[in-house]
PDB file of C-alpha atoms in Angstrom:
ATOM      1  CA  MET A   1     136.247  91.995 105.390  1.00 74.00           C
ATOM      2  CA  SER A   2     135.008  88.529 106.328  1.00 82.00           C
ATOM      3  CA  LYS A   3     135.044  86.107 103.413  1.00 90.00           C
ATOM      4  CA  PRO A   4     132.316  83.482 103.853  1.00 93.00           C
ATOM      5  CA  PRO A   5     133.024  80.032 102.393  1.00 91.00           C
ATOM      6  CA  THR A   6     129.903  80.377 100.244  1.00 92.00           C
ATOM      7  CA  PHE A   7     126.983  82.718  99.669  1.00 95.00           C
ATOM      8  CA  VAL A   8     124.583  79.752  99.410  1.00 95.00           C
ATOM      9  CA  PRO A   9     122.761  79.138 102.712  1.00 96.00           C
ATOM     10  CA  PRO A  10     122.455  75.596 104.114  1.00 97.00           C
ATOM     11  CA  ALA A  11     119.227  73.602 103.782  1.00 97.00           C
ATOM     12  CA  CYS A  12     118.117  74.618 107.282  1.00 97.00           C
ATOM     13  CA  ALA A  13     118.111  78.322 106.368  1.00 98.00           C
ATOM     14  CA  ARG A  14     115.925  80.481 104.168  1.00 97.00           C
ATOM     15  CA  ALA A  15     116.644  83.887 102.682  1.00 98.00           C
ATOM     16  CA  GLU A  16     113.718  86.087 103.713  1.00 97.00           C
ATOM     17  CA  ARG A  17     112.626  89.644 104.401  1.00 98.00           C
ATOM     18  CA  LEU A  18     112.108  90.409 108.080  1.00 98.00           C
ATOM     19  CA  VAL A  19     109.245  92.868 108.464  1.00 98.00           C
ATOM     20  CA  THR A  20     109.642  95.244 111.417  1.00 98.00           C
ATOM     21  CA  GLU A  21     108.255  98.559 112.582  1.00 98.00           C
ATOM     22  CA  ARG A  22     111.482 100.108 111.243  1.00 97.00           C
ATOM     23  CA  GLY A  23     111.151  98.615 107.765  1.00 97.00           C
ATOM     24  CA  GLU A  24     112.195  95.377 106.073  1.00 98.00           C
ATOM     25  CA  PHE A  25     115.581  93.726 106.480  1.00 98.00           C
ATOM     26  CA  ALA A  26     117.169  90.943 104.439  1.00 98.00           C
ATOM     27  CA  VAL A  27     117.879  87.934 106.664  1.00 98.00           C
ATOM     28  CA  LEU A  28     118.971  84.328 106.647  1.00 98.00           C
ATOM     29  CA  ASP A  29     116.618  82.492 109.008  1.00 98.00           C
ATOM     30  CA  ALA A  30     117.908  79.076 110.136  1.00 98.00           C
ATOM     31  CA  ARG A  31     115.634  76.829 112.190  1.00 97.00           C
ATOM     32  CA  PRO A  32     116.208  73.539 113.981  1.00 97.00           C
ATOM     33  CA  ALA A  33     114.375  70.418 112.894  1.00 95.00           C
ATOM     34  CA  GLY A  34     113.130  69.787 116.431  1.00 93.00           C
ATOM     35  CA  ALA A  35     112.277  71.875 119.451  1.00 93.00           C
ATOM     36  CA  VAL A  36     113.663  75.405 119.570  1.00 94.00           C
ATOM     37  CA  ARG A  37     115.881  76.102 122.594  1.00 95.00           C
ATOM     38  CA  GLY A  38     116.194  79.805 121.870  1.00 97.00           C
ATOM     39  CA  THR A  39     116.460  82.478 119.189  1.00 98.00           C
ATOM     40  CA  ALA A  40     119.603  84.406 118.265  1.00 98.00           C
ATOM     41  CA  LEU A  41     119.977  87.594 116.229  1.00 98.00           C
ATOM     42  CA  LEU A  42     123.349  88.017 114.474  1.00 98.00           C
ATOM     43  CA  LEU A  43     124.706  91.398 113.299  1.00 98.00           C
ATOM     44  CA  PRO A  44     127.578  91.555 110.769  1.00 98.00           C
ATOM     45  CA  GLY A  45     130.576  93.864 110.758  1.00 98.00           C
ATOM     46  CA  TYR A  46     131.818  96.760 108.660  1.00 97.00           C
ATOM     47  CA  THR A  47     131.660  95.896 104.910  1.00 96.00           C
ATOM     48  CA  GLY A  48     130.125  92.541 105.935  1.00 97.00           C
ATOM     49  CA  SER A  49     126.729  90.931 105.570  1.00 98.00           C
ATOM     50  CA  LYS A  50     124.507  88.165 106.904  1.00 98.00           C
ATOM     51  CA  GLU A  51     126.460  85.676 104.765  1.00 98.00           C
ATOM     52  CA  ASP A  52     129.431  86.064 107.118  1.00 98.00           C
ATOM     53  CA  PHE A  53     127.524  83.754 109.474  1.00 98.00           C
ATOM     54  CA  ILE A  54     126.625  81.075 106.904  1.00 98.00           C
ATOM     55  CA  ALA A  55     129.095  78.527 108.292  1.00 98.00           C
ATOM     56  CA  LEU A  56     127.549  78.892 111.775  1.00 98.00           C
ATOM     57  CA  LEU A  57     123.924  78.412 110.777  1.00 98.00           C
ATOM     58  CA  GLU A  58     123.795  74.632 110.434  1.00 98.00           C
ATOM     59  CA  PRO A  59     125.714  73.711 113.626  1.00 98.00           C
ATOM     60  CA  LEU A  60     123.716  76.225 115.663  1.00 98.00           C
ATOM     61  CA  ALA A  61     120.417  74.962 114.246  1.00 98.00           C
ATOM     62  CA  GLU A  62     121.513  71.409 115.017  1.00 98.00           C
ATOM     63  CA  ALA A  63     122.156  72.543 118.590  1.00 98.00           C
ATOM     64  CA  GLY A  64     118.504  73.617 118.766  1.00 97.00           C
ATOM     65  CA  PHE A  65     118.694  77.347 118.126  1.00 98.00           C
ATOM     66  CA  ARG A  66     116.823  79.454 115.643  1.00 98.00           C
ATOM     67  CA  VAL A  67     119.404  81.832 114.187  1.00 98.00           C
ATOM     68  CA  VAL A  68     118.542  84.993 112.260  1.00 98.00           C
ATOM     69  CA  ALA A  69     121.489  86.695 110.529  1.00 98.00           C
ATOM     70  CA  VAL A  70     120.612  90.155 109.262  1.00 98.00           C
ATOM     71  CA  ASP A  71     121.817  92.784 106.795  1.00 98.00           C
ATOM     72  CA  GLY A  72     121.477  96.095 108.596  1.00 98.00           C
ATOM     73  CA  ARG A  73     120.167  99.155 106.812  1.00 98.00           C
ATOM     74  CA  GLY A  74     122.425 100.045 103.912  1.00 98.00           C
ATOM     75  CA  GLN A  75     124.201  96.663 104.034  1.00 98.00           C
ATOM     76  CA  TYR A  76     124.166  94.414 100.957  1.00 98.00           C
ATOM     77  CA  GLU A  77     120.527  93.322 100.397  1.00 98.00           C
ATOM     78  CA  THR A  78     118.874  95.777 102.789  1.00 98.00           C
ATOM     79  CA  ALA A  79     118.268  99.146 101.204  1.00 96.00           C
ATOM     80  CA  GLY A  80     119.236 102.362 102.927  1.00 96.00           C
ATOM     81  CA  PRO A  81     119.182 106.071 102.125  1.00 96.00           C
ATOM     82  CA  GLU A  82     122.206 108.035 100.955  1.00 95.00           C
ATOM     83  CA  ASP A  83     121.996 110.190 104.057  1.00 97.00           C
ATOM     84  CA  GLU A  84     124.652 109.677 106.702  1.00 97.00           C
ATOM     85  CA  ALA A  85     122.257 110.789 109.455  1.00 98.00           C
ATOM     86  CA  ALA A  86     120.226 107.621 108.850  1.00 98.00           C
ATOM     87  CA  TYR A  87     123.205 105.563 110.076  1.00 98.00           C
ATOM     88  CA  ALA A  88     123.792 107.313 113.389  1.00 98.00           C
ATOM     89  CA  ARG A  89     124.468 104.790 116.138  1.00 98.00           C
ATOM     90  CA  ALA A  90     121.137 105.556 117.822  1.00 98.00           C
ATOM     91  CA  GLU A  91     119.244 104.854 114.587  1.00 98.00           C
ATOM     92  CA  LEU A  92     121.018 101.533 114.069  1.00 98.00           C
ATOM     93  CA  ALA A  93     120.315 100.569 117.698  1.00 98.00           C
ATOM     94  CA  ARG A  94     116.612 101.228 117.163  1.00 98.00           C
ATOM     95  CA  ASP A  95     116.744  98.977 114.102  1.00 98.00           C
ATOM     96  CA  VAL A  96     118.159  96.151 116.227  1.00 98.00           C
ATOM     97  CA  LEU A  97     115.443  96.552 118.835  1.00 98.00           C
ATOM     98  CA  ALA A  98     112.829  96.387 116.074  1.00 98.00           C
ATOM     99  CA  GLN A  99     114.476  93.266 114.638  1.00 98.00           C
ATOM    100  CA  ALA A 100     114.517  91.626 118.066  1.00 98.00           C
ATOM    101  CA  ALA A 101     110.829  92.397 118.520  1.00 98.00           C
ATOM    102  CA  ALA A 102     110.071  90.809 115.139  1.00 98.00           C
ATOM    103  CA  VAL A 103     111.951  87.543 115.801  1.00 97.00           C
ATOM    104  CA  ARG A 104     111.355  86.935 119.504  1.00 91.00           C
ATOM    105  CA  GLY A 105     108.863  84.314 120.577  1.00 82.00           C
ATOM    106  CA  PRO A 106     107.756  83.744 124.151  1.00 82.00           C
ATOM    107  CA  GLY A 107     111.330  84.245 125.374  1.00 89.00           C
ATOM    108  CA  ARG A 108     114.011  86.855 124.942  1.00 96.00           C
ATOM    109  CA  VAL A 109     116.688  86.939 122.251  1.00 98.00           C
ATOM    110  CA  HIS A 110     120.391  86.111 122.255  1.00 98.00           C
ATOM    111  CA  LEU A 111     122.160  89.010 120.527  1.00 98.00           C
ATOM    112  CA  LEU A 112     125.522  88.670 118.763  1.00 99.00           C
ATOM    113  CA  GLY A 113     127.500  91.325 116.934  1.00 98.00           C
ATOM    114  CA  HIS A 114     130.685  90.845 114.946  1.00 98.00           C
ATOM    115  CA  SER A 115     133.149  93.768 114.974  1.00 98.00           C
ATOM    116  CA  LEU A 116     131.097  96.877 114.074  1.00 98.00           C
ATOM    117  CA  GLY A 117     128.017  94.750 114.719  1.00 98.00           C
ATOM    118  CA  GLY A 118     129.171  94.282 118.300  1.00 98.00           C
ATOM    119  CA  GLN A 119     129.213  98.008 118.893  1.00 98.00           C
ATOM    120  CA  ILE A 120     125.754  98.368 117.344  1.00 98.00           C
ATOM    121  CA  ALA A 121     124.544  95.468 119.519  1.00 98.00           C
ATOM    122  CA  ARG A 122     126.000  97.173 122.596  1.00 98.00           C
ATOM    123  CA  ALA A 123     124.173 100.385 121.714  1.00 98.00           C
ATOM    124  CA  ALA A 124     120.898  98.448 121.430  1.00 98.00           C
ATOM    125  CA  VAL A 125     121.371  96.810 124.832  1.00 98.00           C
ATOM    126  CA  LEU A 126     122.241 100.161 126.421  1.00 98.00           C
ATOM    127  CA  ARG A 127     119.067 101.644 124.945  1.00 98.00           C
ATOM    128  CA  ASP A 128     116.850  98.768 126.124  1.00 98.00           C
ATOM    129  CA  ALA A 129     118.200  95.580 127.678  1.00 98.00           C
ATOM    130  CA  GLU A 130     114.823  93.923 128.261  1.00 97.00           C
ATOM    131  CA  PRO A 131     114.542  92.024 124.929  1.00 98.00           C
ATOM    132  CA  PHE A 132     117.907  90.272 125.370  1.00 98.00           C
ATOM    133  CA  CYS A 133     118.877  87.282 127.485  1.00 97.00           C
ATOM    134  CA  SER A 134     122.548  87.471 126.436  1.00 98.00           C
ATOM    135  CA  LEU A 135     125.033  89.484 124.407  1.00 98.00           C
ATOM    136  CA  THR A 136     128.023  88.081 122.519  1.00 98.00           C
ATOM    137  CA  LEU A 137     130.727  90.487 121.363  1.00 98.00           C
ATOM    138  CA  LEU A 138     132.523  88.663 118.554  1.00 98.00           C
ATOM    139  CA  SER A 139     135.883  90.288 117.759  1.00 98.00           C
ATOM    140  CA  SER A 140     134.439  93.600 118.901  1.00 98.00           C
ATOM    141  CA  GLY A 141     136.339  95.859 121.279  1.00 98.00           C
ATOM    142  CA  PRO A 142     135.607  98.416 123.989  1.00 98.00           C
ATOM    143  CA  ALA A 143     136.159 101.608 122.004  1.00 98.00           C
ATOM    144  CA  GLU A 144     137.712 102.834 118.739  1.00 98.00           C
ATOM    145  CA  VAL A 145     139.627 100.499 116.431  1.00 98.00           C
ATOM    146  CA  SER A 146     143.418 100.317 116.250  1.00 97.00           C
ATOM    147  CA  GLU A 147     145.449 103.110 114.657  1.00 97.00           C
ATOM    148  CA  GLU A 148     146.205 100.948 111.615  1.00 96.00           C
ATOM    149  CA  GLN A 149     142.519 100.283 111.053  1.00 97.00           C
ATOM    150  CA  ARG A 150     141.639 103.949 111.557  1.00 97.00           C
ATOM    151  CA  GLN A 151     144.042 104.828 108.768  1.00 97.00           C
ATOM    152  CA  ARG A 152     142.544 102.181 106.480  1.00 95.00           C
ATOM    153  CA  ILE A 153     139.031 103.447 107.109  1.00 97.00           C
ATOM    154  CA  GLU A 154     140.125 107.018 106.384  1.00 97.00           C
ATOM    155  CA  LEU A 155     141.626 105.902 103.070  1.00 96.00           C
ATOM    156  CA  LEU A 156     138.482 103.996 102.155  1.00 96.00           C
ATOM    157  CA  THR A 157     136.285 106.961 103.038  1.00 97.00           C
ATOM    158  CA  ALA A 158     138.382 109.266 100.862  1.00 97.00           C
ATOM    159  CA  ALA A 159     138.225 106.777  97.990  1.00 96.00           C
ATOM    160  CA  MET A 160     134.414 106.545  98.186  1.00 97.00           C
ATOM    161  CA  ALA A 161     134.214 110.336  98.039  1.00 97.00           C
ATOM    162  CA  ALA A 162     136.294 110.408  94.845  1.00 97.00           C
ATOM    163  CA  MET A 163     135.139 107.264  92.977  1.00 96.00           C
ATOM    164  CA  ASP A 164     132.061 105.104  92.487  1.00 96.00           C
ATOM    165  CA  MET A 165     131.789 101.797  94.324  1.00 96.00           C
ATOM    166  CA  GLY A 166     132.916  99.728  91.339  1.00 96.00           C
ATOM    167  CA  GLN A 167     136.046 101.817  90.943  1.00 96.00           C
ATOM    168  CA  VAL A 168     136.796 101.555  94.656  1.00 96.00           C
ATOM    169  CA  TRP A 169     136.487  97.771  94.485  1.00 95.00           C
ATOM    170  CA  ASP A 170     138.871  97.592  91.547  1.00 93.00           C
ATOM    171  CA  ALA A 171     141.357  99.799  93.390  1.00 92.00           C
ATOM    172  CA  MET A 172     141.164  97.631  96.525  1.00 90.00           C
ATOM    173  CA  GLN A 173     141.741  94.486  94.502  1.00 87.00           C
ATOM    174  CA  ALA A 174     144.733  96.013  92.744  1.00 86.00           C
ATOM    175  CA  LEU A 175     146.281  96.864  96.118  1.00 79.00           C
ATOM    176  CA  THR A 176     145.716  93.455  97.720  1.00 71.00           C
ATOM    177  CA  THR A 177     146.215  90.983  94.859  1.00 63.00           C
ATOM    178  CA  PRO A 178     149.837  89.903  94.213  1.00 62.00           C
ATOM    179  CA  GLU A 179     150.901  90.311  90.584  1.00 55.00           C
ATOM    180  CA  ASP A 180     152.289  86.768  90.442  1.00 51.00           C
ATOM    181  CA  LEU A 181     149.101  85.130  91.719  1.00 58.00           C
ATOM    182  CA  ALA A 182     148.046  82.102  89.659  1.00 61.00           C
ATOM    183  CA  GLU A 183     145.026  82.364  87.375  1.00 67.00           C
ATOM    184  CA  PRO A 184     141.904  81.807  89.556  1.00 70.00           C
ATOM    185  CA  ASP A 185     139.815  78.677  89.050  1.00 75.00           C
ATOM    186  CA  GLU A 186     136.032  78.710  88.519  1.00 81.00           C
ATOM    187  CA  ASP A 187     135.220  78.528  92.234  1.00 77.00           C
ATOM    188  CA  GLU A 188     137.514  81.453  92.976  1.00 81.00           C
ATOM    189  CA  VAL A 189     135.975  83.475  90.154  1.00 86.00           C
ATOM    190  CA  ARG A 190     132.463  82.842  91.549  1.00 90.00           C
ATOM    191  CA  ALA A 191     133.569  83.751  95.053  1.00 88.00           C
ATOM    192  CA  GLU A 192     135.144  86.967  93.820  1.00 91.00           C
ATOM    193  CA  ALA A 193     131.978  87.863  91.913  1.00 94.00           C
ATOM    194  CA  ALA A 194     129.849  87.294  95.032  1.00 95.00           C
ATOM    195  CA  LEU A 195     132.123  89.467  97.166  1.00 95.00           C
ATOM    196  CA  ARG A 196     132.056  92.205  94.534  1.00 96.00           C
ATOM    197  CA  ALA A 197     128.253  92.074  94.323  1.00 96.00           C
ATOM    198  CA  ARG A 198     128.062  92.416  98.102  1.00 97.00           C
ATOM    199  CA  TRP A 199     130.396  95.402  98.043  1.00 97.00           C
ATOM    200  CA  LEU A 200     128.317  97.089  95.334  1.00 97.00           C
ATOM    201  CA  GLY A 201     125.191  96.520  97.425  1.00 97.00           C
ATOM    202  CA  HIS A 202     126.513  98.580 100.322  1.00 97.00           C
ATOM    203  CA  SER A 203     125.483 102.191 100.732  1.00 98.00           C
ATOM    204  CA  PRO A 204     128.485 104.568 100.615  1.00 97.00           C
ATOM    205  CA  ALA A 205     126.719 106.739 103.190  1.00 98.00           C
ATOM    206  CA  GLN A 206     126.428 103.754 105.531  1.00 98.00           C
ATOM    207  CA  LEU A 207     130.108 102.881 105.148  1.00 98.00           C
ATOM    208  CA  THR A 208     131.137 106.513 105.660  1.00 98.00           C
ATOM    209  CA  ALA A 209     129.003 107.011 108.765  1.00 98.00           C
ATOM    210  CA  THR A 210     129.843 103.696 110.423  1.00 98.00           C
ATOM    211  CA  GLY A 211     133.503 104.056 109.493  1.00 98.00           C
ATOM    212  CA  ARG A 212     133.556 107.359 111.349  1.00 98.00           C
ATOM    213  CA  GLN A 213     131.933 105.676 114.334  1.00 98.00           C
ATOM    214  CA  LEU A 214     134.563 102.924 114.363  1.00 98.00           C
ATOM    215  CA  ARG A 215     137.282 105.584 114.468  1.00 98.00           C
ATOM    216  CA  THR A 216     135.684 107.538 117.326  1.00 98.00           C
ATOM    217  CA  GLU A 217     133.671 105.033 119.426  1.00 98.00           C
ATOM    218  CA  PRO A 218     133.901 105.861 123.163  1.00 98.00           C
ATOM    219  CA  ASP A 219     134.560 103.279 125.857  1.00 98.00           C
ATOM    220  CA  LEU A 220     131.145 102.254 127.242  1.00 98.00           C
ATOM    221  CA  VAL A 221     132.197  99.073 129.030  1.00 98.00           C
ATOM    222  CA  ALA A 222     131.175 100.324 132.477  1.00 98.00           C
ATOM    223  CA  GLU A 223     127.715 101.253 131.197  1.00 98.00           C
ATOM    224  CA  LEU A 224     127.319  97.821 129.593  1.00 98.00           C
ATOM    225  CA  ALA A 225     128.453  96.053 132.761  1.00 98.00           C
ATOM    226  CA  ALA A 226     125.736  97.888 134.702  1.00 98.00           C
ATOM    227  CA  CYS A 227     122.980  96.555 132.402  1.00 96.00           C
ATOM    228  CA  GLY A 228     123.004  93.108 133.963  1.00 95.00           C
ATOM    229  CA  VAL A 229     122.851  91.241 130.643  1.00 98.00           C
ATOM    230  CA  PRO A 230     125.179  88.188 130.574  1.00 98.00           C
ATOM    231  CA  VAL A 231     128.044  88.906 128.164  1.00 98.00           C
ATOM    232  CA  GLN A 232     130.376  86.638 126.224  1.00 98.00           C
ATOM    233  CA  VAL A 233     133.547  87.948 124.556  1.00 98.00           C
ATOM    234  CA  VAL A 234     134.790  85.791 121.668  1.00 98.00           C
ATOM    235  CA  SER A 235     137.800  86.412 119.449  1.00 98.00           C
ATOM    236  CA  GLY A 236     140.505  84.662 117.502  1.00 98.00           C
ATOM    237  CA  GLU A 237     144.062  84.146 118.684  1.00 98.00           C
ATOM    238  CA  ARG A 238     145.142  87.233 116.725  1.00 97.00           C
ATOM    239  CA  ASP A 239     143.313  90.430 115.842  1.00 97.00           C
ATOM    240  CA  ASP A 240     144.618  93.569 114.134  1.00 95.00           C
ATOM    241  CA  THR A 241     141.423  95.550 114.723  1.00 97.00           C
ATOM    242  CA  TRP A 242     141.368  95.289 118.521  1.00 98.00           C
ATOM    243  CA  PRO A 243     144.406  93.609 120.142  1.00 97.00           C
ATOM    244  CA  VAL A 244     143.532  90.363 121.920  1.00 98.00           C
ATOM    245  CA  GLU A 245     144.954  91.737 125.180  1.00 98.00           C
ATOM    246  CA  LEU A 246     142.464  94.612 124.958  1.00 98.00           C
ATOM    247  CA  LEU A 247     139.616  92.131 124.489  1.00 98.00           C
ATOM    248  CA  ASP A 248     140.879  90.133 127.490  1.00 98.00           C
ATOM    249  CA  ASP A 249     140.775  93.274 129.613  1.00 98.00           C
ATOM    250  CA  MET A 250     137.293  94.175 128.379  1.00 98.00           C
ATOM    251  CA  ALA A 251     136.035  90.720 129.333  1.00 98.00           C
ATOM    252  CA  ARG A 252     137.463  91.143 132.856  1.00 98.00           C
ATOM    253  CA  ARG A 253     135.781  94.529 133.211  1.00 98.00           C
ATOM    254  CA  LEU A 254     132.477  93.005 132.103  1.00 98.00           C
ATOM    255  CA  THR A 255     132.883  89.838 134.202  1.00 98.00           C
ATOM    256  CA  ALA A 256     132.145  88.167 130.875  1.00 98.00           C
ATOM    257  CA  ALA A 257     132.669  84.642 129.620  1.00 98.00           C
ATOM    258  CA  ARG A 258     135.852  84.694 127.514  1.00 98.00           C
ATOM    259  CA  VAL A 259     136.551  82.415 124.540  1.00 98.00           C
ATOM    260  CA  VAL A 260     139.617  82.487 122.299  1.00 98.00           C
ATOM    261  CA  VAL A 261     138.977  80.446 119.144  1.00 98.00           C
ATOM    262  CA  PRO A 262     142.061  78.507 118.016  1.00 98.00           C
ATOM    263  CA  GLY A 263     143.413  79.158 114.532  1.00 97.00           C
ATOM    264  CA  ALA A 264     141.201  82.207 114.067  1.00 98.00           C
ATOM    265  CA  GLU A 265     141.897  85.910 113.561  1.00 97.00           C
ATOM    266  CA  HIS A 266     139.365  88.761 113.271  1.00 97.00           C
ATOM    267  CA  SER A 267     136.582  86.516 111.915  1.00 97.00           C
ATOM    268  CA  PRO A 268     136.248  83.310 113.974  1.00 98.00           C
ATOM    269  CA  ASN A 269     132.845  82.878 112.303  1.00 98.00           C
ATOM    270  CA  THR A 270     134.634  82.093 109.014  1.00 97.00           C
ATOM    271  CA  ASP A 271     138.121  81.089 110.234  1.00 97.00           C
ATOM    272  CA  ASN A 272     136.952  78.341 112.616  1.00 98.00           C
ATOM    273  CA  PRO A 273     133.148  78.093 112.572  1.00 98.00           C
ATOM    274  CA  ALA A 274     132.986  74.678 114.297  1.00 98.00           C
ATOM    275  CA  ASP A 275     134.660  75.822 117.518  1.00 98.00           C
ATOM    276  CA  THR A 276     132.896  79.187 117.354  1.00 98.00           C
ATOM    277  CA  ALA A 277     129.478  77.531 117.071  1.00 98.00           C
ATOM    278  CA  ARG A 278     130.220  75.229 120.028  1.00 98.00           C
ATOM    279  CA  ALA A 279     131.186  78.217 122.167  1.00 98.00           C
ATOM    280  CA  LEU A 280     128.040  80.131 121.208  1.00 98.00           C
ATOM    281  CA  ALA A 281     125.667  77.203 121.723  1.00 98.00           C
ATOM    282  CA  GLY A 282     127.144  76.468 125.150  1.00 98.00           C
ATOM    283  CA  PHE A 283     126.816  80.081 126.273  1.00 98.00           C
ATOM    284  CA  TRP A 284     123.285  80.413 124.938  1.00 98.00           C
ATOM    285  CA  ALA A 285     122.217  77.149 126.585  1.00 97.00           C
ATOM    286  CA  ALA A 286     123.511  78.457 129.920  1.00 97.00           C
ATOM    287  CA  HIS A 287     121.616  81.746 129.588  1.00 96.00           C
ATOM    288  CA  GLY A 288     118.344  80.791 127.924  1.00 85.00           C
TER     289      GLY A 288
END
């Protein structure tokens, strides 16, 4: 999962509820001090949340963009039913279209999705491309995730079926925390508590349904290329969810702008937010 540097939004952003025809969604809404050059809607990845984009909000607002980062249904601070059918890809795509309608002004919306969010964003564009002036796929590949990640998702799904969310969190921490790790300081304790609270806020049905989708997603690159929406493919230098070479090939098939963020892995938004924000602002400015 992405680990944001903080869960406290910058001064330019407000935590709000976005009211749409598909219900309310928790968002962080960052606005520039001056004229608005465009509006962007940001979708987080699997087990993630709107806070994954916190480090991007200030530089993008300073570049003149209104940026709305959203918790999808069943993610963290947006409620969702314990019914896997509610998280079918088509349902999540309709949510995105409703969110875009709620945030767009006189112009269209720049859409960005990280990882799972990229595949949901793609589904929204394939359903209706009209609301969007660009699409950024951030560390999000053409089809199903790598074999290693499929196995991890299967293990997580089995754990959620056998334990409650608190027990699953404890088990994950026991597997990933070295026994000889030094005692955490106060900042690390607060960060861990925030990550745990986010995990507990997720709907198990949402994680189960979207995890299945990540393991079985078909290749829809040709369909996306035919939509005519300008596409940007951004990733880190390394990625264990979709190999970088696969993302390179997807960008060629889409005739997309391609950016590799130095020093970053699967989450350029948290690994190197400064370079990621510059790449996004430049692409959005070119396709406003």
